[in-house]
Coordinates of C-alpha atoms and ligand atoms in Angstrom, one line a residue:
X1 CA -41.9 2.1 -26.6
X2 CA -43.5 2.6 -22.8
X3 CA -41.6 5.5 -21.0
X4 CA -41.3 3.3 -18.2
X5 CA -39.0 0.4 -20.3
X6 CA -35.9 -0.6 -18.7
X7 CA -32.6 -2.1 -19.8
X8 CA -31.1 -5.4 -18.0
X9 CA -28.4 -4.0 -15.7
X10 CA -24.7 -5.2 -16.1
X11 CA -23.7 -7.8 -13.7
X12 CA -19.2 -8.1 -13.5
X13 CA -18.2 -11.0 -10.6
X14 CA -15.2 -10.6 -8.9
X15 CA -12.8 -11.8 -6.0
X16 CA -10.0 -14.0 -5.0
X17 CA -8.8 -16.6 -7.6
X18 CA -10.3 -20.1 -7.1
X19 CA -13.1 -18.5 -4.8
X20 CA -15.4 -20.3 -7.6
X21 CA -16.6 -17.0 -9.7
X22 CA -16.1 -19.4 -13.4
X23 CA -18.2 -21.9 -11.5
X24 CA -21.0 -19.3 -9.9
X25 CA -20.9 -18.0 -13.8
X26 CA -21.4 -21.1 -15.2
X27 CA -23.9 -22.3 -12.7
X28 CA -26.0 -19.2 -13.3
X29 CA -25.2 -19.4 -17.8
X30 CA -26.7 -23.8 -17.3
X31 CA -29.6 -22.7 -15.2
X32 CA -30.8 -20.3 -18.2
X33 CA -30.0 -22.7 -20.6
X34 CA -31.6 -25.6 -18.7
X35 CA -34.7 -23.2 -18.1
X36 CA -35.1 -22.3 -21.2
X37 CA -36.2 -23.5 -24.7
X38 CA -33.6 -24.7 -27.9
X39 CA -32.8 -21.9 -30.6
X40 CA -34.6 -19.0 -27.8
X41 CA -31.8 -17.7 -25.7
X42 CA -30.0 -14.3 -27.0
X43 CA -26.4 -14.9 -26.7
X44 CA -24.0 -12.1 -26.6
X45 CA -20.2 -11.5 -26.6
X46 CA -18.4 -11.8 -23.7
X47 CA -21.8 -11.9 -21.5
X48 CA -24.8 -14.0 -21.3
X49 CA -28.4 -12.7 -20.2
X50 CA -30.8 -14.0 -18.0
X51 CA -34.1 -13.4 -19.3
X52 CA -36.9 -11.7 -16.4
X53 CA -38.9 -15.5 -16.9
X54 CA -35.6 -17.2 -15.8
X55 CA -35.2 -15.2 -12.7
X56 CA -38.8 -15.6 -11.8
X57 CA -38.9 -19.8 -12.4
X58 CA -35.6 -20.2 -10.5
X59 CA -37.1 -18.2 -7.6
X60 CA -40.3 -19.3 -7.5
X61 CA -39.7 -21.8 -4.5
X62 CA -38.6 -18.5 -2.6
X63 CA -41.6 -16.1 -3.0
X64 CA -43.0 -18.4 0.0
X65 CA -39.8 -17.8 2.2
X66 CA -39.4 -13.8 2.1
X67 CA -41.0 -11.0 -0.3
X68 CA -39.8 -10.9 -3.6
X69 CA -40.8 -8.2 -6.1
X70 CA -42.6 -8.4 -9.6
X71 CA -39.4 -8.1 -12.3
X72 CA -39.7 -5.2 -14.9
X73 CA -36.1 -5.6 -15.6
X74 CA -35.8 -8.0 -19.2
X75 CA -33.4 -9.8 -16.9
X76 CA -29.8 -9.9 -16.3
X77 CA -26.9 -8.8 -18.2
X78 CA -23.7 -10.4 -16.4
X79 CA -20.2 -10.3 -17.9
X80 CA -18.6 -13.7 -18.5
X81 CA -15.8 -12.7 -18.0
X82 CA -14.9 -13.0 -14.2
X83 CA -12.3 -11.1 -12.4
X84 CA -10.9 -7.2 -11.5
X85 CA -9.1 -6.7 -14.3
X86 CA -12.6 -7.6 -17.0
X87 CA -14.3 -5.3 -15.4
X88 CA -11.5 -2.3 -14.1
X89 CA -12.0 -2.1 -18.3
X90 CA -15.8 -1.6 -18.1
X91 CA -14.9 1.7 -17.6
X92 CA -16.6 5.2 -18.2
X93 CA -15.6 8.7 -16.7
X94 CA -15.9 8.4 -13.8
X95 CA -17.7 5.4 -13.1
X96 CA -18.2 1.9 -14.1
X97 CA -20.6 -0.1 -16.9
X98 CA -21.3 -2.6 -14.8
X99 CA -24.2 -1.6 -12.8
X100 CA -23.8 -4.3 -10.3
X101 CA -21.6 -6.5 -9.5
X102 CA -21.0 -10.0 -6.7
X103 CA -18.1 -10.6 -4.8
X104 CA -17.5 -14.3 -4.5
X105 CA -15.6 -15.0 -1.3
X106 CA -15.1 -19.1 -0.6
X107 CA -16.8 -19.3 2.6
X108 CA -13.8 -21.2 4.0
X109 CA -11.3 -19.0 3.0
X110 CA -13.0 -15.5 3.3
X111 CA -11.2 -12.3 2.5
X112 CA -7.5 -13.0 0.4
X113 CA -5.7 -10.1 -1.5
X114 CA -7.1 -9.8 -4.5
X115 CA -10.8 -10.4 -2.4
X116 CA -9.7 -7.1 -0.7
X117 CA -8.2 -6.0 -4.1
X118 CA -11.8 -6.5 -5.5
X119 CA -13.9 -4.5 -2.8
X120 CA -11.6 -1.4 -3.4
X121 CA -11.9 -0.8 -6.8
X122 CA -15.9 -1.4 -6.0
X123 CA -15.8 1.1 -4.0
X124 CA -13.8 3.7 -6.1
X125 CA -15.6 3.2 -8.3
X126 CA -18.8 2.7 -6.8
X127 CA -20.6 0.0 -7.9
X128 CA -23.1 -2.3 -5.3
X129 CA -22.5 -5.5 -5.2
X130 CA -23.6 -8.8 -3.2
X131 CA -21.3 -10.9 -1.3
X132 CA -21.5 -14.5 -2.4
X133 CA -20.7 -16.5 0.5
X134 CA -19.2 -19.8 -2.2
X135 CA -18.5 -23.5 -1.7
X136 CA -21.0 -23.6 1.6
X137 CA -21.2 -27.5 0.4
X138 CA -17.7 -27.8 1.6
X139 CA -18.4 -27.1 5.7
X140 CA -18.2 -30.0 7.7
X141 CA -21.5 -31.5 7.6
X142 CA -23.0 -29.9 5.0
X143 CA -25.8 -31.4 3.7
X144 CA -26.2 -30.3 0.4
X145 CA -29.6 -30.8 -1.6
X146 CA -29.3 -29.5 -5.2
X147 CA -30.7 -25.9 -6.9
X148 CA -33.0 -25.5 -3.9
X149 CA -32.9 -21.7 -2.1
X150 CA -30.8 -21.3 0.3
X151 CA -33.6 -21.0 2.8
X152 CA -34.9 -24.0 2.4
X153 CA -31.6 -26.4 2.0
X154 CA -30.3 -24.3 5.8
X155 CA -33.0 -25.5 7.6
X156 CA -32.0 -29.7 6.4
X157 CA -28.8 -28.7 8.7
X158 CA -27.4 -29.4 12.0
X159 CA -28.3 -26.9 14.1
X160 CA -24.1 -27.0 14.7
X161 CA -23.6 -27.1 10.7
X162 CA -24.9 -24.2 10.8
X163 CA -23.4 -22.1 13.9
X164 CA -20.1 -23.5 11.7
X165 CA -21.3 -21.3 8.6
X166 CA -22.2 -17.8 10.7
X167 CA -19.3 -18.2 12.1
X168 CA -17.8 -17.9 9.0
X169 CA -19.9 -15.7 7.7
X170 CA -19.7 -13.2 10.8
X171 CA -15.9 -13.8 9.7
X172 CA -16.9 -12.7 5.9
X173 CA -18.5 -9.5 8.2
X174 CA -15.5 -8.3 10.0
X175 CA -13.4 -8.1 7.0
X176 CA -15.7 -6.0 5.3
X177 CA -16.3 -4.2 8.3
X178 CA -12.0 -3.5 8.3
X179 CA -12.8 -2.5 4.1
X180 CA -15.6 0.2 5.7
X181 CA -19.0 -2.0 4.6
X182 CA -21.6 -3.0 7.3
X183 CA -22.9 -6.1 6.7
X184 CA -24.7 -8.4 7.0
X185 CA -26.5 -12.5 5.8
X186 CA -28.6 -11.4 3.6
X187 CA -32.1 -12.7 5.9
X188 CA -31.0 -10.7 8.5
X189 CA -30.1 -7.1 6.7
X190 CA -32.8 -4.3 7.6
X191 CA -32.2 -1.9 5.1
X192 CA -30.5 -3.2 1.6
X193 CA -29.1 0.8 1.2
X194 CA -26.9 0.9 4.2
X195 CA -26.0 -2.8 5.1
X196 CA -24.6 -5.2 2.2
X197 CA -26.6 -8.6 1.6
X198 CA -24.0 -12.0 2.0
X199 CA -25.2 -15.1 0.5
X200 CA -24.9 -18.1 1.2
X201 CA -23.5 -20.2 -1.7
X202 CA -22.8 -22.9 -3.5
X203 CA -21.7 -22.9 -7.1
X204 CA -21.5 -26.8 -7.0
X205 CA -24.6 -28.2 -5.7
X206 CA -26.7 -24.3 -7.2
X207 CA -28.1 -23.9 -3.3
X208 CA -28.5 -19.8 -2.4
X209 CA -28.1 -19.1 -6.7
X210 CA -31.8 -18.2 -6.3
X211 CA -31.8 -15.6 -3.4
X212 CA -28.4 -14.5 -4.7
X213 CA -30.2 -14.0 -9.2
X214 CA -33.7 -12.6 -6.9
X215 CA -31.4 -9.9 -4.5
X216 CA -29.6 -8.8 -8.0
X217 CA -32.9 -8.2 -9.5
X218 CA -34.6 -6.3 -6.8
X219 CA -31.3 -4.8 -5.3
X220 CA -31.2 -3.3 -9.4
X221 CA -35.2 -3.0 -9.7
X222 CA -35.8 -0.9 -6.3
X223 CA -32.4 1.5 -5.8
X224 CA -30.9 2.1 -9.5
X225 CA -34.6 2.3 -11.8
X226 CA -32.7 6.0 -12.9
X227 CA -29.7 4.5 -14.0
X228 CA -31.3 2.2 -15.7
X229 CA -33.7 3.6 -17.8
X230 CA -33.5 2.3 -21.9
X231 CA -32.0 5.4 -23.6
X232 CA -33.5 4.8 -27.7
X233 CA -30.7 7.3 -29.0
X234 CA -27.4 6.4 -29.7
X235 CA -25.3 4.1 -28.4
X236 CA -22.8 4.0 -25.7
X237 CA -20.6 1.5 -25.4
X238 CA -16.6 0.6 -24.0
X239 CA -14.4 -1.8 -25.6
X240 CA -13.9 -5.0 -23.8
X241 CA -11.1 -6.4 -26.1
X242 CA -9.2 -6.0 -29.7
X243 CA -9.1 -9.1 -31.8
X244 CA -7.9 -10.3 -34.9
X245 CA -11.1 -12.7 -36.6
X246 CA -10.2 -14.5 -39.1
X247 CA -12.3 -13.2 -42.0
X248 CA -13.1 -9.8 -40.4
X249 CA -9.8 -9.1 -39.4
X250 CA -9.6 -6.0 -36.3
X251 CA -13.0 -6.1 -34.5
X252 CA -13.9 -4.8 -31.6
X253 CA -15.7 -6.8 -28.7
X254 CA -18.1 -4.0 -26.9
X255 CA -20.4 -4.0 -24.1
X256 CA -23.1 -1.3 -24.9
X257 CA -25.2 0.6 -22.0
X258 CA -27.0 3.0 -23.3
X259 CA -28.5 3.3 -26.9
X260 CA -28.8 1.3 -30.0
X261 CA -26.2 0.6 -32.1
X262 CA -26.9 -0.3 -35.6
X263 CA -25.3 -1.3 -39.1
X264 CA -23.9 1.7 -40.5
X265 CA -23.8 4.0 -37.7
X266 CA -20.4 6.1 -38.2
X267 CA -19.1 5.8 -34.6
X268 CA -16.2 6.8 -32.9
X269 CA -13.3 4.7 -30.8
X270 CA -10.9 5.6 -28.2
X271 CA -6.7 5.0 -29.0
X272 CA -4.0 5.6 -27.7
X273 CA -3.1 8.1 -31.1
X274 CA -6.5 10.2 -30.9
X275 CA -10.4 8.8 -31.8
X276 CA -11.0 6.5 -34.2
X277 CA -13.3 7.6 -36.9
X278 CA -15.0 4.7 -38.7
X279 CA -18.1 3.1 -39.8
X280 CA -19.9 -0.4 -38.4
X281 CA -19.4 -2.9 -41.3
X282 CA -21.4 -5.7 -39.4
X283 CA -22.6 -6.6 -36.1
X284 CA -21.9 -10.0 -34.6
X285 CA -23.1 -12.1 -32.1
X286 CA -22.9 -16.0 -31.0
X287 CA -24.7 -18.3 -33.2
X288 CA -27.1 -20.0 -30.8
X289 CA -26.5 -22.8 -28.6
X290 CA -28.2 -25.3 -30.0
X291 CA -26.8 -24.5 -33.5
X292 CA -24.3 -27.5 -32.9
X293 CA -24.0 -27.8 -37.0
X294 CA -23.2 -24.6 -36.6
X295 CA -20.2 -23.9 -39.5
X296 CA -20.0 -19.6 -38.6
X297 CA -19.3 -18.9 -34.1
X298 CA -20.7 -16.0 -35.6
X299 CA -24.9 -14.5 -37.4
X300 CA -24.9 -11.1 -38.6
X301 CA -27.7 -8.7 -36.4
X302 CA -28.7 -5.5 -38.0
X303 CA -28.8 -3.4 -34.9
X304 CA -28.3 -4.1 -30.8
X305 CA -29.9 -1.9 -28.2
X306 CA -28.3 -2.1 -24.4
X307 CA -27.5 -3.9 -22.7
X308 CA -25.8 -6.2 -25.1
X309 CA -22.4 -7.6 -25.7
X310 CA -21.7 -7.1 -29.2
X311 CA -19.0 -7.6 -31.9
X312 CA -17.8 -4.9 -33.7
X313 CA -16.7 -5.2 -37.4
X314 CA -15.3 -1.8 -38.7
X315 CA -12.3 -0.7 -40.9
X316 CA -9.2 1.3 -39.2
X317 CA -10.1 -0.1 -35.6
X318 CA -6.1 -1.6 -34.8
X319 CA -5.2 1.0 -32.5
X320 CA -8.4 0.8 -30.5
X321 CA -7.7 -0.1 -26.4
X322 CA -9.6 -2.1 -24.2
X323 CA -11.2 0.9 -21.7
X324 CA -11.8 2.7 -24.6
X325 CA -15.0 4.7 -25.1
X326 CA -17.3 3.7 -28.4
X327 CA -20.4 6.0 -29.1
X328 CA -22.3 6.3 -32.2
X329 CA -22.5 9.4 -33.8
X330 CA -26.3 10.4 -34.3
X331 CA -25.7 12.8 -37.3
X332 CA -22.7 14.2 -39.0
X333 CA -23.1 17.8 -37.0
X334 CA -21.7 15.6 -34.0
X335 CA -19.0 14.3 -34.9
X336 CA -16.4 17.3 -33.7
X337 CA -18.5 16.9 -30.0
X338 CA -18.4 12.9 -29.7
X339 CA -14.8 12.8 -30.5
X340 CA -13.6 15.6 -27.7
X341 CA -16.7 13.4 -25.1
X342 CA -14.4 10.0 -26.8
X343 CA -10.7 12.1 -26.3
X344 CA -12.3 13.1 -22.7
X345 CA -12.5 10.1 -21.8
X346 CA -9.8 8.5 -22.4
X347 CA -7.3 11.7 -21.4
X348 CA -8.5 11.3 -17.9
X349 CA -6.7 8.4 -17.6
X350 CA -3.1 9.0 -19.4
X351 CA -1.1 11.1 -17.8
X352 CA 2.0 13.0 -19.0
X353 CA 4.0 15.8 -17.0
X354 CA 7.6 16.2 -15.9
X355 CA 7.2 16.4 -12.6
X356 CA 8.0 14.4 -10.2
X357 CA 6.3 11.4 -9.7
X358 CA 6.1 7.7 -10.6
X359 CA 6.1 6.0 -13.9
X360 CA 3.1 3.2 -14.6
X361 CA 2.3 1.4 -16.8
X362 CA -0.9 -1.2 -17.7
X363 CA -2.1 -3.6 -19.5
X364 CA -5.2 -1.8 -20.7
X365 CA -6.9 1.8 -20.1
X366 CA -8.8 0.3 -17.5
X367 CA -5.8 -0.9 -15.7
X368 CA -4.2 1.9 -16.1
X369 CA -6.9 4.0 -14.5
X370 CA -7.6 1.8 -11.1
X371 CA -3.6 1.5 -10.4
X372 CA -3.6 5.6 -10.7
X373 CA -6.6 6.2 -9.2
X374 CA -4.8 4.5 -6.0
X375 CA -1.5 5.7 -6.3
X376 CA -3.7 8.9 -5.9
X377 CA -5.5 7.7 -2.9
X378 CA -2.3 7.1 -1.3
X379 CA -0.6 10.6 -2.0
X380 CA 2.1 8.4 -4.5
X381 CA 2.3 11.3 -7.3
X382 CA 2.6 9.8 -11.0
X383 CA 5.1 11.7 -13.9
X384 CA 3.3 9.3 -16.7
X385 CA 0.5 6.9 -17.4
X386 CA 0.6 5.3 -20.4
X387 CA -0.4 2.1 -22.1
X388 CA 1.5 -1.2 -23.1
X389 CA 4.6 -2.7 -22.7
X390 CA 7.7 -0.7 -20.4
X391 CA 10.0 0.5 -22.7
X392 CA 13.4 2.2 -22.9
X393 CA 11.5 5.9 -22.5
X394 CA 9.5 4.9 -19.8
X395 CA 13.0 4.0 -17.9
X396 CA 14.7 8.2 -18.6
X397 CA 11.3 8.6 -17.6
X398 CA 11.4 7.0 -14.5
X399 CA 15.6 8.7 -14.3
X400 CA 14.4 11.9 -14.8
X401 CA 12.0 11.1 -11.7
X402 CA 15.2 9.7 -10.0
X403 CA 17.6 12.8 -9.7
X404 CA 14.0 15.0 -8.4
X405 CA 13.4 12.4 -5.9
X406 CA 14.8 9.3 -5.5
X407 CA 11.9 7.3 -4.1
X408 CA 9.4 7.4 -7.4
X409 CA 12.5 7.1 -9.7
X410 CA 10.3 3.7 -11.0
X411 CA 8.3 1.8 -12.8
X412 CA 4.9 0.4 -11.9
X413 CA 4.0 -2.2 -14.2
X414 CA 0.5 -3.5 -14.1
X415 CA 0.6 -7.0 -16.3
X416 CA 2.9 -6.1 -19.1
X417 CA 6.2 -7.1 -20.7
X418 CA 9.5 -5.3 -19.6
X419 CA 11.5 -4.9 -23.5
X420 CA 15.0 -6.4 -23.1
X421 CA 16.5 -2.7 -24.0
X422 CA 14.7 -1.3 -21.0
X423 CA 15.8 -3.9 -18.9
X424 CA 19.1 -3.7 -19.9
X425 CA 18.9 0.3 -19.5
X426 CA 17.2 0.1 -16.3
X427 CA 19.4 -2.5 -14.9
X428 CA 22.9 0.2 -15.2
X429 CA 20.7 2.9 -14.1
X430 CA 19.3 1.2 -11.0
X431 CA 15.9 2.0 -11.4
X432 CA 13.7 -0.8 -10.2
X433 CA 10.8 -2.1 -12.2
X434 CA 7.5 -3.1 -10.5
X435 CA 5.8 -6.0 -12.4
X436 CA 2.6 -7.5 -11.2
X437 CA -0.6 -8.6 -11.5
X438 CA -3.1 -8.0 -8.6
X439 CA -2.7 -3.9 -8.9
X440 CA -2.8 -4.5 -5.0
X441 CA 0.1 -6.1 -5.1
X442 CA 2.3 -4.3 -7.0
X443 CA 1.0 -1.5 -5.0
X444 CA 2.2 -3.0 -1.9
X445 CA 5.6 -4.0 -2.9
X446 CA 6.5 -0.8 -4.6
X447 CA 5.9 0.5 -0.8
X448 CA 7.9 -1.5 0.9
X449 CA 10.7 -1.2 -1.5
X450 CA 9.8 2.7 -0.7
X451 CA 10.2 1.0 3.1
X452 CA 13.5 -0.4 3.2
X453 CA 14.9 2.4 1.1
X454 CA 14.1 5.1 3.9
X455 CA 15.6 2.2 6.3
X456 CA 18.9 2.3 4.6
X457 CA 19.7 6.2 3.4
X458 CA 18.6 6.7 7.3
X459 CA 21.4 4.0 8.2
X460 CA 23.6 5.2 6.1
X461 CA 23.1 8.4 7.5
X462 CA 22.9 7.4 11.3
X463 CA 26.2 5.2 10.6
X464 CA 28.1 8.3 9.7
X465 CA 26.8 10.4 13.2
X466 CA 29.4 10.6 16.4
X467 CA 27.2 9.4 19.2
X468 CA 27.8 11.1 22.3
X469 CA 30.0 8.7 24.2
X470 CA 32.0 9.2 27.9
X471 CA 35.1 6.6 28.6
X472 CA 37.8 7.3 31.9
X473 CA 41.2 6.2 31.3
X474 CA 42.4 4.2 33.9
X475 CA 45.1 3.8 36.2
X476 CA 47.4 1.7 35.1
X477 CA 47.2 1.4 32.3
X478 CA 48.5 3.3 30.0
X479 CA 50.7 1.0 27.3
X480 CA 52.0 3.5 25.0
X481 CA 52.5 7.6 26.3
X482 CA 52.5 9.1 22.6
X483 CA 51.9 8.4 18.7
X484 CA 49.3 6.8 19.4
X485 CA 48.8 6.6 22.5
X486 CA 47.1 3.7 23.9
X487 CA 45.3 3.5 26.8
X488 CA 43.1 1.0 29.1
X489 CA 39.6 2.8 29.8
X490 CA 36.3 1.9 31.0
X491 CA 33.7 3.3 29.2
X492 CA 31.5 5.5 31.4
X493 CA 28.7 6.2 28.7
X494 CA 26.8 5.7 25.2
X495 CA 28.6 4.1 22.7
X496 CA 32.4 4.8 21.1
X497 CA 33.3 3.6 17.7
X498 CA 36.9 3.8 15.8
X499 CA 37.0 7.3 13.9
X500 CA 34.9 9.0 16.7
X501 CA 37.0 12.5 17.5
X502 CA 37.4 12.7 21.7
X503 CA 37.5 15.8 23.9
X504 CA 38.4 17.2 27.2
X505 CA 35.6 18.1 30.0
X506 CA 36.9 21.6 29.5
X507 CA 36.5 21.0 25.4
X508 CA 39.5 20.8 24.4
X509 CA 40.1 18.7 21.5
X510 CA 42.8 15.9 22.1
X511 CA 42.7 13.5 18.3
X512 CA 40.5 10.7 16.9
X513 CA 40.3 7.0 18.9
X514 CA 42.0 5.1 15.9
X515 CA 41.5 1.2 17.0
X516 CA 38.9 -0.6 20.0
X517 CA 40.7 -3.4 21.3
X518 CA 38.8 -6.0 23.5
X519 CA 41.6 -9.0 25.4
X520 CA 43.7 -8.7 22.3
X521 CA 41.1 -8.0 19.5
X522 CA 39.3 -5.3 17.9
X523 CA 36.3 -4.5 18.0
X524 CA 33.9 -2.0 16.3
X525 CA 32.0 -0.3 19.1
X526 CA 31.6 -0.8 22.9
X527 CA 29.4 0.4 25.4
X528 CA 29.0 1.4 28.6
X529 CA 30.5 -0.6 31.3
X530 CA 33.3 -2.4 29.2
X531 CA 36.6 -2.1 29.8
X532 CA 38.8 -1.8 27.1
X533 CA 42.0 -0.6 25.0
X534 CA 42.0 2.3 22.5
X535 CA 44.8 3.8 20.8
X536 CA 44.3 7.6 19.8
X537 CA 45.4 9.6 16.5
X538 CA 46.3 13.1 16.8
X539 CA 49.1 15.4 19.4
X540 CA 48.6 13.8 22.3
X541 CA 51.1 12.5 24.8
X542 CA 50.1 10.9 27.9
X543 CA 51.3 13.0 30.7
X544 CA 51.6 16.5 28.9
X545 CA 47.9 16.8 27.0
X546 CA 45.9 13.4 29.5
X547 CA 46.5 11.7 32.3
X548 CA 45.3 8.6 34.2
X549 CA 41.5 8.9 35.6
X550 CA 41.1 11.5 32.5
X551 CA 37.8 11.6 31.7
X552 CA 37.0 12.1 27.8
X553 CA 34.0 12.8 26.4
X554 CA 33.2 11.9 22.1
X555 CA 33.4 15.3 20.6
X556 CA 29.8 14.9 18.5
X557 CA 30.2 18.0 15.9
X558 CA 27.1 20.3 16.5
X559 CA 25.7 19.1 12.8
X560 CA 25.4 15.8 14.4
X561 CA 24.1 16.5 17.9
X562 CA 21.3 19.0 16.1
X563 CA 19.9 15.4 14.6
X564 CA 20.0 13.6 18.0
X565 CA 18.1 16.2 19.5
X566 CA 15.4 16.1 16.6
X567 CA 15.3 13.8 13.3
X568 CA 16.8 10.6 15.1
X569 CA 16.1 11.6 19.0
X570 CA 14.2 7.9 19.1
X571 CA 17.8 6.3 17.9
X572 CA 19.8 7.2 21.1
X573 CA 19.2 4.8 24.2
X574 CA 18.9 6.1 27.3
X575 CA 22.4 6.6 28.5
X576 CA 23.5 7.7 25.4
X577 CA 20.9 10.6 25.9
X578 CA 22.2 11.2 29.5
X579 CA 25.8 11.7 27.7
X580 CA 24.3 13.5 25.1
X581 CA 23.5 16.2 27.5
X582 CA 26.7 16.7 29.6
X583 CA 28.1 17.2 26.4
X584 CA 26.0 20.4 25.4
X585 CA 26.9 21.7 28.3
X586 CA 30.7 21.5 27.9
X587 CA 30.1 23.0 24.0
X588 CA 27.3 26.2 24.9
X589 CA 30.4 27.2 27.2
X590 CA 31.8 28.0 23.9
X591 CA 28.9 27.6 21.7
X592 CA 26.0 28.7 22.6
X593 CA 24.3 27.5 19.4
X594 CA 25.4 24.2 19.6
X595 CA 23.1 21.7 18.1
X596 CA 20.1 24.1 18.0
X597 CA 22.2 26.0 14.6
X598 CA 24.5 23.8 11.5
X599 CA 27.9 24.2 12.1
X600 CA 30.6 22.2 13.4
Ligands
GDP1 P1 -12.5 -18.7 -10.3 O1 -11.1 -18.9 -9.9 O2 -13.1 -17.7 -9.2 O3 -13.0 -18.3 -11.3 O4 -12.7 -20.1 -9.6 P2 -13.9 -21.2 -10.2 O5 -14.7 -21.3 -11.0 O6 -12.0 -21.5 -11.7 O7 -13.5 -22.3 -9.6 C1 -12.4 -22.8 -8.5 C2 -12.2 -24.5 -7.7 O8 -13.6 -24.2 -6.9 C3 -12.7 -25.3 -8.4 O9 -12.4 -26.9 -8.6 C4 -13.6 -25.1 -8.7 O10 -14.4 -27.1 -9.0 C5 -14.4 -25.1 -7.0 N1 -15.4 -25.2 -6.6 C6 -16.4 -23.4 -7.1 N2 -17.3 -23.4 -6.8 C7 -17.7 -24.5 -5.8 C8 -18.0 -25.1 -5.1 O11 -19.5 -24.3 -4.3 N3 -18.5 -25.8 -3.8 C9 -17.5 -27.1 -4.0 N4 -17.1 -27.5 -3.4 N5 -16.4 -26.1 -5.2 C10 -16.1 -25.5 -5.8

């Protein structure tokens, strides 16, 4: 084997629901089936290999149109299940197992929430990607030609149709720019290391698929050779799915991204309870497609080398989790080291602290990792992060957190169930549980809730503050002289509400507003310019303490004035601010620290 041998890049497909991920993968797989001799296709578990000879045949018509490179790659390994969830699980410490990705965007719809989420995850994991602007056949007036390169098809379209397409592409470029990416239609890209390529395709008609495959292979070969160097050592892989298989027990659908795994190898598998050390009983690949009459789903193989999707049969796999590493132990002396490595991969993701922070639960290690990283990037602290359903213990952790900081006394649950006893306790203790299957939505829901909570707290605090207000007792409108005083007034400035204490211009206190009545009806609030009747409770009497024509102010406590001057300075109207300044002048005559230090 030459030193230069490269392994197949692992390619994942991401994008918003219904934008055509599955159809695109089917089309790529279908191309392979159509172009290879029956029985010669190596089947993988959870992945499909597109061999170099197929890529070469498909991209043949491109040779006359754009510069293409001679392929040294043995092909491209596509992960069969599209979506960010499976992509998140194809993880390794500090990165992704997928080498490349296709971001599928419906050219008619443009970016949608999960498109943004996909880009964020790709960015987070530093995975290079190509954008497939899918469904070009739906562009009004587009005349499809099955299975030809986009560059051929586009020549047959009317000018206005091409313009329409370009406008849609500009929109996608705009959305990508918002997320920090420079991009362009692939045939206008000058530097593939700096700009993302957008390939117009139709998963339905096959238009543009040649360019998509050529670009993926070309990019991988040109810029990722170091990463794709084939290593003949012990295998490294990651669990895609833990599956019960009749006759085999618990098995692991695994993507091998490095080295070789053989039947009989000792492997270490990550689990939430600690490393599982076990021995490979069998390695299974699917039966070739053509064996229609095959009675079994799988065939047994002796060994598998990267990159590959394989089902591992071994004892004691019950506790394994998706997203966990599977490492082959080359010899006994390495066992402890490998165990440590495996646990490090897992411990990076699981969090358990006694600090304030949200409680995070997710269905797999990969999605948990993605979620925690998003939270970290938003400076939201995490108290606990675990895989599995929401339990009573989680609610209790959130209760502890809530005592330290109301905003973090919550549970964020991605794609997991909430156990009934957890739900019950959460309801009783008023612990909010957010559940969603789009990470970005989950965080958004939480952030909106925090905003609402802060708004509510603010409203509550504001309601308790005495606002600045100024009034004049109207001459001739004394309805009752005492106990309580009832007088007609005009609001000269600011706001008056029942319950507000009043003072005279001298600073002398004169009781509290009991009620405000406007044309016989009791009201909660009056503003500058209004003329109403108020009753005043306290030991005051018109003619002794108060006189017709007197000007009164609301007796704003010093601590309230301080808040009006700082935290809530934007919550006062202009005339309230004016009145507050007058109140401050009155108050500072006797209390120089009024509104500055906390006092009354
Ligand atoms: P996914 O949710 O992203 O996997 O989307 P699917 O592959 O299931 O596609 C969603 C719908 O769009 C299906 O009805 C597909 O037939 C349709 N579709 C996918 N690709 C194309 C395309 O290129 N052209 C057209 N016209 N329809 C497409």
